[in-house]
Amino acid sequence: MADLEDPPVFLGFDFSSQQVKVAAIDGRLDVLHQSIVHFDSELPEFRTQGGVHLHGDGLRVTSPVLMWVKALDLLLDKMKTSEFDFSRVRALSGSGQQHGSVYWRRRASETLSQLDPDQSLHQLLQDSFSVSDSPVWMDSSSSQQCQDLEAAAGGAQRLADITGSRAYERFTGNQIAKLRQTRPEDFQDTERISLVSSFAASLFLGDYAAIDYSDGSGMNLLDISSRTWSEICLDAVAPHLGRLLGAPLPSTSVLGPVSSYFVRRYGFSAGCSVVAFTGDNPASLAGMRLQPGDVSVSLGTSDTVFLWPQQLRPALEGHIFCNPVEREEYMALLCFKNGSLTRERIRNQCAGGSWEVFSAALRDTPLGNNGNIGLYFDTMEITPAAVGLHRFDSDDTEVSSFSARVEVRALVEGQFMSRRVHAERLGYSMRTRVLATGGASSNKEILQR
Ligand code: XUL
């Protein structure tokens, strides 16, 4: 039991594509504890690859919602086993992969508010979801719904002016529209729709947590100027959708105390606050303490470039989200789907599965790769919408292969060139401080390339 004199501790959870992670920090931001549950290896019963199920049409990508729930059980059990003192936690918050959606079945809120501390969340919430496989950000199966939404809003640019983005397949509004059309019974059986972030917050709150403005901007549903749901977009997606989503709130909102389930099962203090969760990219902007004008590159399952723009300028490429830190400000984001999974594939094929050999190939080849350039879109890319492998030699002639070392450098240079070109096309200067985060940011050779 914590003493009043003990310095407070804060927990941050991350529900990402491939794992759930927690970090405990103190008031000086020193990390006191970290634990991870990796979906593929620690929850093999869900049979995911990279945390997802890739379906036969090459477009649908989903994750089992109960896998996320079970991962949280396991994560908290790991902390308990390592004698983490939950009673010192003053507040908790977190992030989630953006755009993914969770569909709570009718009466799930009753279940959530009366969780029995003698059972795991996974047991208790077995029947609480009307859709067991949540569409996630890698899904690109909602093209028809995107066209419909852009038409309803008066065109792609008009939709971007309202919501910060033209219609994108992974954006939640289009996924909801598709679910309503293709699975009307499951849709009827849904009493609440959460994003991955607000779903995770709901587990801790024992009640439905609000969607925050910043992650809510990745749905093609939020009017990013008024920070309210856009009636035009809601009406185009589903009747009474506002009720299913609940009112959005600022990302820094304190939602309430942690549910008694966590107090009784893990020993959290009843006074521990749950602060709104947000998307992984907005959380990175906040966590890296980005300043206006800074650019950050996140090297994860997806690579993203995000920044704090000085002007609001929604375009047909890229996204504008509400800023998670300053209520009146915005953030700009570009998302590249072929990030770490493509780097891992080339590492396996050209470097025998070893990051050391991959890094050595980067060290041993010259900057500019003697004019050899490669663009590697293993799956349909988001920025730009393109697929396939394209290699060009120093004469700009398309070639079918490179030597292993040239391939490694072509991949890394191609990826970074593309991040830069697309950011500059939107008018964002890369001649500034560039900060790196995400799993692969610990690789010095990739950062130096
Ligand atoms: C951002 C996006 C990805 C996910 C990955 O728009 O789709 O970066 O947030 O977790």
Short mmCIF file of C-alpha atoms and ligand atoms in Angstrom, two decimals:
data_model
loop_
_atom_site.label_atom_id
_atom_site.label_comp_id
_atom_site.label_asym_id
_atom_site.label_seq_id
_atom_site.Cartn_x
_atom_site.Cartn_y
_atom_site.Cartn_z
CA MET A 1 0.00 0.00 0.00
CA ALA A 2 1.38 3.41 -0.99
CA ASP A 3 2.35 5.91 1.64
CA LEU A 4 1.15 9.50 1.16
CA GLU A 5 4.82 10.48 1.09
CA ASP A 6 5.57 8.18 -1.88
CA PRO A 7 6.07 10.09 -5.14
CA PRO A 8 3.19 9.48 -7.55
CA VAL A 9 3.46 7.15 -10.51
CA PHE A 10 1.71 7.46 -13.90
CA LEU A 11 0.94 4.64 -16.31
CA GLY A 12 0.86 4.90 -20.09
CA PHE A 13 -0.51 2.00 -22.16
CA ASP A 14 -0.04 1.52 -25.88
CA PHE A 15 -2.40 -0.76 -27.81
CA SER A 16 -0.45 -0.96 -31.05
CA SER A 17 -0.68 -3.23 -34.10
CA GLN A 18 1.69 -5.92 -32.85
CA GLN A 19 1.71 -5.62 -29.06
CA VAL A 20 0.35 -4.03 -25.92
CA LYS A 21 2.87 -2.18 -23.85
CA VAL A 22 2.91 -0.28 -20.56
CA ALA A 23 5.39 2.19 -19.13
CA ALA A 24 5.29 3.54 -15.57
CA ILE A 25 6.90 6.92 -15.02
CA ASP A 26 7.35 9.26 -12.08
CA GLY A 27 6.78 13.01 -11.96
CA ARG A 28 10.25 13.62 -13.47
CA LEU A 29 9.35 11.39 -16.46
CA ASP A 30 11.86 8.71 -15.34
CA VAL A 31 10.75 5.26 -16.48
CA LEU A 32 10.21 2.96 -13.48
CA HIS A 33 8.76 -0.12 -15.16
CA GLN A 34 7.93 -1.46 -18.62
CA SER A 35 6.11 -4.61 -19.73
CA ILE A 36 5.04 -5.89 -23.13
CA VAL A 37 2.69 -8.55 -24.45
CA HIS A 38 3.44 -9.50 -28.04
CA PHE A 39 0.29 -10.80 -29.78
CA ASP A 40 1.73 -13.34 -32.25
CA SER A 41 4.11 -15.05 -29.84
CA GLU A 42 2.33 -14.71 -26.49
CA LEU A 43 -1.26 -15.20 -27.65
CA PRO A 44 -0.76 -17.79 -30.43
CA GLU A 45 -4.32 -19.06 -30.02
CA PHE A 46 -5.52 -16.00 -31.98
CA ARG A 47 -3.29 -16.99 -34.95
CA THR A 48 -2.34 -13.46 -35.96
CA GLN A 49 0.56 -12.41 -38.14
CA GLY A 50 1.94 -9.05 -37.08
CA GLY A 51 -1.12 -8.79 -34.80
CA VAL A 52 -3.64 -9.05 -37.63
CA HIS A 53 -5.53 -11.42 -39.89
CA LEU A 54 -4.97 -10.67 -43.58
CA HIS A 55 -8.03 -11.94 -45.44
CA GLY A 56 -8.11 -13.73 -48.80
CA ASP A 57 -9.26 -10.69 -50.83
CA GLY A 58 -6.00 -8.91 -50.00
CA LEU A 59 -8.00 -5.93 -48.76
CA ARG A 60 -9.65 -6.87 -45.45
CA VAL A 61 -7.41 -6.70 -42.40
CA THR A 62 -8.82 -7.35 -38.92
CA SER A 63 -7.71 -8.12 -35.36
CA PRO A 64 -9.66 -10.13 -32.78
CA VAL A 65 -10.96 -7.71 -30.18
CA LEU A 66 -10.73 -10.38 -27.46
CA MET A 67 -7.00 -10.69 -28.20
CA TRP A 68 -6.56 -7.07 -27.13
CA VAL A 69 -8.59 -7.76 -23.98
CA LYS A 70 -6.61 -10.89 -23.14
CA ALA A 71 -3.34 -9.06 -23.79
CA LEU A 72 -4.33 -6.51 -21.15
CA ASP A 73 -5.07 -9.31 -18.63
CA LEU A 74 -1.65 -10.77 -19.33
CA LEU A 75 0.11 -7.41 -19.15
CA LEU A 76 -1.39 -6.55 -15.75
CA ASP A 77 -0.64 -10.07 -14.48
CA LYS A 78 2.99 -9.63 -15.53
CA MET A 79 3.15 -6.36 -13.59
CA LYS A 80 1.60 -8.02 -10.55
CA THR A 81 4.09 -10.89 -10.75
CA SER A 82 6.94 -8.40 -10.82
CA GLU A 83 5.42 -6.82 -7.66
CA PHE A 84 4.58 -3.53 -9.31
CA ASP A 85 2.86 -1.34 -6.70
CA PHE A 86 -0.43 -0.34 -8.38
CA SER A 87 -1.54 1.66 -5.35
CA ARG A 88 0.98 4.42 -6.22
CA VAL A 89 -0.58 5.07 -9.64
CA ARG A 90 -2.14 8.55 -9.57
CA ALA A 91 -3.39 8.55 -13.17
CA LEU A 92 -3.27 6.42 -16.28
CA SER A 93 -3.75 7.09 -19.97
CA GLY A 94 -2.66 5.61 -23.24
CA SER A 95 -2.74 5.31 -26.96
CA GLY A 96 -4.05 2.96 -29.61
CA GLN A 97 -3.40 2.22 -33.25
CA GLN A 98 -5.53 4.76 -35.09
CA HIS A 99 -8.75 4.17 -37.06
CA GLY A 100 -9.53 0.60 -35.82
CA SER A 101 -13.05 0.19 -34.43
CA VAL A 102 -14.65 -1.84 -31.65
CA TYR A 103 -18.35 -2.69 -31.65
CA TRP A 104 -19.88 -3.17 -28.19
CA ARG A 105 -22.93 -5.41 -28.14
CA ARG A 106 -26.20 -4.30 -26.52
CA ARG A 107 -25.99 -4.45 -22.72
CA ALA A 108 -22.18 -4.50 -22.74
CA SER A 109 -22.18 -1.31 -20.67
CA GLU A 110 -23.94 -3.19 -17.84
CA THR A 111 -21.28 -5.90 -17.98
CA LEU A 112 -18.51 -3.29 -18.01
CA SER A 113 -19.86 -1.58 -14.92
CA GLN A 114 -20.14 -4.79 -12.85
CA LEU A 115 -16.92 -6.67 -13.54
CA ASP A 116 -16.23 -9.45 -11.03
CA PRO A 117 -12.61 -9.05 -9.80
CA ASP A 118 -12.22 -12.82 -9.41
CA GLN A 119 -12.38 -13.32 -13.17
CA SER A 120 -10.24 -12.11 -16.05
CA LEU A 121 -11.48 -9.38 -18.40
CA HIS A 122 -11.23 -11.89 -21.20
CA GLN A 123 -13.69 -14.24 -19.46
CA LEU A 124 -16.03 -11.44 -18.44
CA LEU A 125 -16.23 -9.70 -21.83
CA GLN A 126 -16.51 -12.81 -24.05
CA ASP A 127 -20.03 -11.89 -25.21
CA SER A 128 -19.70 -8.12 -25.14
CA PHE A 129 -18.75 -7.47 -28.77
CA SER A 130 -21.14 -7.62 -31.72
CA VAL A 131 -18.18 -7.83 -34.12
CA SER A 132 -15.41 -10.17 -32.99
CA ASP A 133 -12.88 -9.14 -35.68
CA SER A 134 -12.23 -5.43 -35.61
CA PRO A 135 -11.25 -3.73 -38.86
CA VAL A 136 -7.87 -2.06 -38.36
CA TRP A 137 -5.82 0.67 -40.05
CA MET A 138 -4.32 -1.70 -42.64
CA ASP A 139 -7.75 -2.50 -44.05
CA SER A 140 -8.44 -1.11 -47.51
CA SER A 141 -11.75 -2.79 -48.30
CA SER A 142 -14.07 0.23 -48.06
CA SER A 143 -13.42 2.00 -51.40
CA GLN A 144 -17.11 2.10 -52.32
CA GLN A 145 -18.02 3.72 -48.99
CA CYS A 146 -15.23 6.29 -49.51
CA GLN A 147 -16.69 7.29 -52.86
CA ASP A 148 -20.16 7.54 -51.31
CA LEU A 149 -18.94 9.74 -48.46
CA GLU A 150 -17.03 12.11 -50.74
CA ALA A 151 -20.11 12.41 -52.94
CA ALA A 152 -22.33 13.15 -49.91
CA ALA A 153 -19.93 15.83 -48.64
CA GLY A 154 -19.71 17.59 -52.01
CA GLY A 155 -16.38 16.19 -53.18
CA ALA A 156 -13.01 15.04 -51.86
CA GLN A 157 -11.65 18.52 -51.12
CA ARG A 158 -14.86 19.56 -49.37
CA LEU A 159 -14.65 16.45 -47.17
CA ALA A 160 -11.00 17.31 -46.44
CA ASP A 161 -12.02 20.88 -45.54
CA ILE A 162 -14.53 19.56 -43.01
CA THR A 163 -12.77 16.52 -41.55
CA GLY A 164 -9.08 17.19 -42.34
CA SER A 165 -8.81 14.32 -44.85
CA ARG A 166 -10.41 13.18 -48.06
CA ALA A 167 -12.05 9.75 -47.66
CA TYR A 168 -9.59 6.97 -46.80
CA GLU A 169 -10.46 3.28 -46.63
CA ARG A 170 -9.01 2.83 -43.15
CA PHE A 171 -10.81 5.86 -41.70
CA THR A 172 -13.43 4.63 -39.26
CA GLY A 173 -16.52 6.28 -40.76
CA ASN A 174 -16.04 4.33 -43.99
CA GLN A 175 -15.50 1.11 -42.05
CA ILE A 176 -18.70 1.73 -40.08
CA ALA A 177 -20.63 2.38 -43.31
CA LYS A 178 -19.33 -0.87 -44.74
CA LEU A 179 -20.27 -2.83 -41.63
CA ARG A 180 -23.77 -1.37 -41.62
CA GLN A 181 -24.24 -2.37 -45.28
CA THR A 182 -22.66 -5.80 -45.16
CA ARG A 183 -23.60 -6.98 -41.64
CA PRO A 184 -26.86 -5.16 -40.78
CA GLU A 185 -27.76 -7.57 -37.96
CA ASP A 186 -24.46 -7.14 -36.15
CA PHE A 187 -24.76 -3.41 -36.64
CA GLN A 188 -28.26 -3.44 -35.13
CA ASP A 189 -26.91 -5.35 -32.16
CA THR A 190 -24.31 -2.63 -31.42
CA GLU A 191 -24.90 -0.10 -28.63
CA ARG A 192 -21.59 1.74 -28.86
CA ILE A 193 -18.68 2.14 -31.26
CA SER A 194 -15.20 2.86 -29.88
CA LEU A 195 -11.84 3.51 -31.47
CA VAL A 196 -9.05 1.22 -30.23
CA SER A 197 -7.94 4.06 -27.95
CA SER A 198 -11.35 4.78 -26.41
CA PHE A 199 -12.07 1.03 -26.16
CA ALA A 200 -8.91 0.61 -24.03
CA ALA A 201 -9.90 3.60 -21.87
CA SER A 202 -13.38 2.07 -21.46
CA LEU A 203 -11.89 -1.10 -19.99
CA PHE A 204 -10.18 0.94 -17.26
CA LEU A 205 -13.15 3.23 -16.70
CA GLY A 206 -15.76 0.46 -16.47
CA ASP A 207 -17.92 2.62 -18.73
CA TYR A 208 -17.83 3.89 -22.29
CA ALA A 209 -14.98 6.38 -22.66
CA ALA A 210 -15.32 9.39 -24.96
CA ILE A 211 -13.47 9.48 -28.26
CA ASP A 212 -10.90 12.29 -28.05
CA TYR A 213 -10.73 15.06 -30.65
CA SER A 214 -7.34 14.00 -31.96
CA ASP A 215 -7.96 10.30 -32.62
CA GLY A 216 -11.54 11.23 -33.58
CA SER A 217 -10.07 13.25 -36.46
CA GLY A 218 -9.06 9.96 -38.12
CA MET A 219 -12.63 8.90 -38.80
CA ASN A 220 -13.77 11.21 -41.65
CA LEU A 221 -16.59 12.14 -39.26
CA LEU A 222 -15.35 14.97 -37.05
CA ASP A 223 -15.60 18.59 -38.09
CA ILE A 224 -12.08 19.58 -37.08
CA SER A 225 -12.93 23.30 -36.87
CA SER A 226 -15.94 23.06 -34.56
CA ARG A 227 -14.69 19.84 -32.89
CA THR A 228 -18.15 18.28 -33.12
CA TRP A 229 -19.37 15.40 -35.26
CA SER A 230 -20.22 16.63 -38.77
CA GLU A 231 -23.94 16.05 -39.37
CA ILE A 232 -23.32 15.66 -43.11
CA CYS A 233 -20.83 12.86 -42.52
CA LEU A 234 -22.81 11.15 -39.76
CA ASP A 235 -25.96 11.10 -41.91
CA ALA A 236 -24.05 9.67 -44.85
CA VAL A 237 -22.66 6.79 -42.76
CA ALA A 238 -25.52 5.59 -40.55
CA PRO A 239 -28.72 6.85 -38.95
CA HIS A 240 -28.34 7.95 -35.30
CA LEU A 241 -24.59 7.46 -35.52
CA GLY A 242 -23.97 10.31 -33.06
CA ARG A 243 -25.61 8.20 -30.32
CA LEU A 244 -23.39 5.23 -31.09
CA LEU A 245 -20.24 7.36 -30.91
CA GLY A 246 -20.98 9.56 -27.88
CA ALA A 247 -19.77 13.17 -27.67
CA PRO A 248 -16.06 13.70 -28.42
CA LEU A 249 -13.84 15.36 -25.78
CA PRO A 250 -10.42 17.07 -25.61
CA SER A 251 -7.54 14.58 -25.49
CA THR A 252 -6.45 15.83 -22.07
CA SER A 253 -9.83 15.19 -20.40
CA VAL A 254 -9.94 13.36 -17.08
CA LEU A 255 -12.72 10.83 -17.68
CA GLY A 256 -13.17 9.62 -14.10
CA PRO A 257 -11.71 7.22 -11.54
CA VAL A 258 -10.46 3.74 -12.45
CA SER A 259 -13.18 1.08 -12.14
CA SER A 260 -13.48 -0.86 -8.88
CA TYR A 261 -12.48 -4.03 -10.79
CA PHE A 262 -8.89 -2.76 -10.99
CA VAL A 263 -8.93 -1.55 -7.39
CA ARG A 264 -9.98 -4.96 -6.12
CA ARG A 265 -8.08 -7.21 -8.52
CA TYR A 266 -4.77 -5.33 -8.78
CA GLY A 267 -4.75 -2.91 -5.84
CA PHE A 268 -5.09 0.38 -7.75
CA SER A 269 -6.04 3.32 -5.54
CA ALA A 270 -9.74 4.26 -5.85
CA GLY A 271 -8.53 7.81 -6.56
CA CYS A 272 -6.51 6.86 -9.66
CA SER A 273 -7.78 8.90 -12.62
CA VAL A 274 -8.32 7.65 -16.15
CA VAL A 275 -7.31 10.33 -18.67
CA ALA A 276 -8.66 10.08 -22.24
CA PHE A 277 -6.62 7.76 -24.48
CA THR A 278 -5.68 8.96 -27.96
CA GLY A 279 -4.22 7.66 -31.24
CA ASP A 280 -0.62 6.45 -31.38
CA ASN A 281 0.49 9.29 -33.66
CA PRO A 282 -1.10 12.08 -31.60
CA ALA A 283 0.37 10.42 -28.48
CA SER A 284 3.82 10.46 -30.11
CA LEU A 285 3.44 14.16 -30.88
CA ALA A 286 2.57 14.79 -27.23
CA GLY A 287 5.21 12.41 -25.85
CA MET A 288 8.01 13.87 -27.96
CA ARG A 289 6.97 17.34 -26.85
CA LEU A 290 6.94 18.53 -30.45
CA GLN A 291 7.02 22.30 -30.94
CA PRO A 292 5.40 24.26 -33.78
CA GLY A 293 7.60 23.77 -36.89
CA ASP A 294 9.26 20.50 -35.71
CA VAL A 295 8.95 17.38 -37.87
CA SER A 296 8.85 13.89 -36.41
CA VAL A 297 9.28 10.57 -38.18
CA SER A 298 7.87 7.50 -36.50
CA LEU A 299 9.29 4.18 -37.69
CA GLY A 300 6.77 1.53 -36.71
CA THR A 301 4.53 -1.02 -38.39
CA SER A 302 3.51 2.03 -40.41
CA ASP A 303 5.98 4.87 -40.87
CA THR A 304 4.48 8.26 -40.25
CA VAL A 305 5.67 11.81 -40.65
CA PHE A 306 3.88 14.20 -38.35
CA LEU A 307 4.27 17.80 -37.49
CA TRP A 308 2.68 20.78 -35.84
CA PRO A 309 1.63 22.98 -38.78
CA GLN A 310 1.49 26.73 -38.54
CA GLN A 311 -1.53 27.00 -40.81
CA LEU A 312 -4.64 24.86 -41.30
CA ARG A 313 -4.37 23.63 -44.89
CA PRO A 314 -6.29 20.37 -45.53
CA ALA A 315 -5.23 18.78 -48.83
CA LEU A 316 -6.06 15.78 -50.97
CA GLU A 317 -2.99 13.97 -49.64
CA GLY A 318 -2.15 13.59 -45.95
CA HIS A 319 -4.29 14.33 -42.93
CA ILE A 320 -4.96 17.15 -40.51
CA PHE A 321 -5.94 16.10 -36.99
CA CYS A 322 -6.87 18.18 -33.97
CA ASN A 323 -3.75 18.69 -31.88
CA PRO A 324 -3.77 16.50 -28.74
CA VAL A 325 -1.90 19.04 -26.61
CA GLU A 326 -3.20 22.51 -27.53
CA ARG A 327 -6.93 22.65 -27.92
CA GLU A 328 -7.02 25.27 -30.69
CA GLU A 329 -4.13 23.84 -32.72
CA TYR A 330 -3.73 21.06 -35.29
CA MET A 331 -1.28 18.35 -36.33
CA ALA A 332 -0.50 17.16 -39.84
CA LEU A 333 0.20 13.52 -40.61
CA LEU A 334 1.36 11.43 -43.53
CA CYS A 335 1.05 7.66 -43.18
CA PHE A 336 3.15 5.11 -45.10
CA LYS A 337 1.86 1.57 -44.77
CA ASN A 338 5.01 -0.25 -45.94
CA GLY A 339 7.22 0.51 -42.94
CA SER A 340 8.72 -2.01 -40.52
CA LEU A 341 7.15 -5.09 -42.08
CA THR A 342 8.88 -4.27 -45.39
CA ARG A 343 12.19 -3.56 -43.59
CA GLU A 344 11.84 -6.93 -41.85
CA ARG A 345 11.14 -8.71 -45.16
CA ILE A 346 14.26 -7.23 -46.79
CA ARG A 347 16.27 -8.00 -43.63
CA ASN A 348 15.14 -11.63 -43.91
CA GLN A 349 15.82 -11.89 -47.64
CA CYS A 350 19.01 -9.85 -47.91
CA ALA A 351 20.59 -9.98 -44.44
CA GLY A 352 19.81 -13.50 -43.22
CA GLY A 353 17.29 -12.16 -40.72
CA SER A 354 19.94 -10.15 -38.82
CA TRP A 355 19.72 -6.43 -38.05
CA GLU A 356 23.51 -6.42 -37.56
CA VAL A 357 24.04 -7.61 -41.15
CA PHE A 358 21.37 -5.14 -42.35
CA SER A 359 23.19 -2.28 -40.58
CA ALA A 360 26.56 -3.44 -41.94
CA ALA A 361 25.10 -3.30 -45.49
CA LEU A 362 24.12 0.32 -44.83
CA ARG A 363 27.58 1.14 -43.49
CA ASP A 364 29.31 -0.55 -46.44
CA THR A 365 27.38 1.19 -49.23
CA PRO A 366 27.74 4.88 -50.16
CA LEU A 367 25.14 7.56 -49.59
CA GLY A 368 23.13 7.76 -52.84
CA ASN A 369 23.69 4.04 -53.52
CA ASN A 370 25.65 4.77 -56.73
CA GLY A 371 22.42 5.96 -58.30
CA ASN A 372 20.39 2.80 -57.56
CA ILE A 373 16.91 3.63 -56.34
CA GLY A 374 14.14 1.34 -55.10
CA LEU A 375 10.51 1.77 -54.11
CA TYR A 376 9.07 -1.18 -52.21
CA PHE A 377 5.29 -1.32 -51.79
CA ASP A 378 4.69 -4.90 -50.60
CA THR A 379 1.03 -4.08 -49.97
CA MET A 380 -1.14 -1.30 -51.40
CA GLU A 381 0.51 1.86 -50.06
CA ILE A 382 -1.44 4.74 -48.55
CA THR A 383 0.96 7.54 -49.61
CA PRO A 384 0.97 7.27 -52.63
CA ALA A 385 -1.75 4.75 -53.59
CA ALA A 386 0.64 2.34 -55.31
CA VAL A 387 1.68 -1.29 -55.09
CA GLY A 388 4.66 -3.36 -56.28
CA LEU A 389 8.45 -3.29 -56.29
CA HIS A 390 10.23 -0.79 -58.53
CA ARG A 391 14.02 -0.71 -58.90
CA PHE A 392 15.98 1.70 -61.10
CA ASP A 393 19.73 1.65 -61.79
CA SER A 394 21.99 4.68 -62.27
CA ASP A 395 20.74 5.06 -65.89
CA ASP A 396 17.15 5.23 -64.64
CA THR A 397 16.48 1.88 -66.28
CA GLU A 398 14.01 -0.33 -64.43
CA VAL A 399 15.75 -3.54 -63.26
CA SER A 400 14.34 -6.66 -61.66
CA SER A 401 16.87 -7.12 -58.85
CA PHE A 402 19.77 -5.61 -56.91
CA SER A 403 22.57 -7.27 -54.99
CA ALA A 404 21.68 -7.83 -51.32
CA ARG A 405 23.64 -4.83 -49.98
CA VAL A 406 22.36 -2.47 -52.68
CA GLU A 407 18.80 -3.67 -51.98
CA VAL A 408 19.10 -2.84 -48.27
CA ARG A 409 20.31 0.70 -48.97
CA ALA A 410 17.79 1.19 -51.81
CA LEU A 411 14.99 0.28 -49.41
CA VAL A 412 16.03 2.64 -46.64
CA GLU A 413 16.88 5.52 -48.99
CA GLY A 414 13.68 4.98 -50.98
CA GLN A 415 11.57 5.03 -47.84
CA PHE A 416 13.12 8.24 -46.51
CA MET A 417 13.09 9.95 -49.89
CA SER A 418 9.41 9.22 -50.19
CA ARG A 419 8.68 10.56 -46.64
CA ARG A 420 10.50 13.77 -47.60
CA VAL A 421 9.02 14.22 -51.09
CA HIS A 422 5.45 13.83 -49.90
CA ALA A 423 5.92 16.17 -46.93
CA GLU A 424 7.53 18.80 -49.16
CA ARG A 425 4.78 18.48 -51.75
CA LEU A 426 2.38 19.55 -49.03
CA GLY A 427 4.55 22.57 -48.33
CA TYR A 428 6.17 21.26 -45.13
CA SER A 429 9.88 21.96 -44.88
CA MET A 430 12.19 19.14 -43.81
CA ARG A 431 15.01 21.64 -43.31
CA THR A 432 14.35 21.73 -39.60
CA ARG A 433 14.76 19.57 -36.48
CA VAL A 434 13.68 16.03 -37.41
CA LEU A 435 12.92 13.81 -34.42
CA ALA A 436 12.64 10.02 -34.72
CA THR A 437 10.52 7.62 -32.69
CA GLY A 438 8.97 4.13 -33.06
CA GLY A 439 10.58 0.67 -32.91
CA ALA A 440 13.15 1.10 -35.71
CA SER A 441 14.33 4.51 -34.45
CA SER A 442 16.81 2.65 -32.21
CA ASN A 443 18.76 1.57 -35.34
CA LYS A 444 21.55 4.16 -35.74
CA GLU A 445 22.41 3.11 -39.31
CA ILE A 446 18.81 3.59 -40.45
CA LEU A 447 18.77 7.07 -38.91
CA GLN A 448 22.13 7.98 -40.49
CA ARG A 449 21.52 6.07 -43.70
C1 XUL B 1 -2.15 6.65 -39.16
C2 XUL B 1 -2.18 5.17 -39.32
C3 XUL B 1 -1.15 4.35 -38.64
C4 XUL B 1 -1.72 3.69 -37.41
C5 XUL B 1 -0.68 2.67 -36.93
O1 XUL B 1 -3.06 7.30 -39.93
O2 XUL B 1 -3.02 4.62 -39.98
O3 XUL B 1 -0.03 5.09 -38.31
O4 XUL B 1 -2.01 4.64 -36.43
O5 XUL B 1 -0.79 2.32 -35.64
#
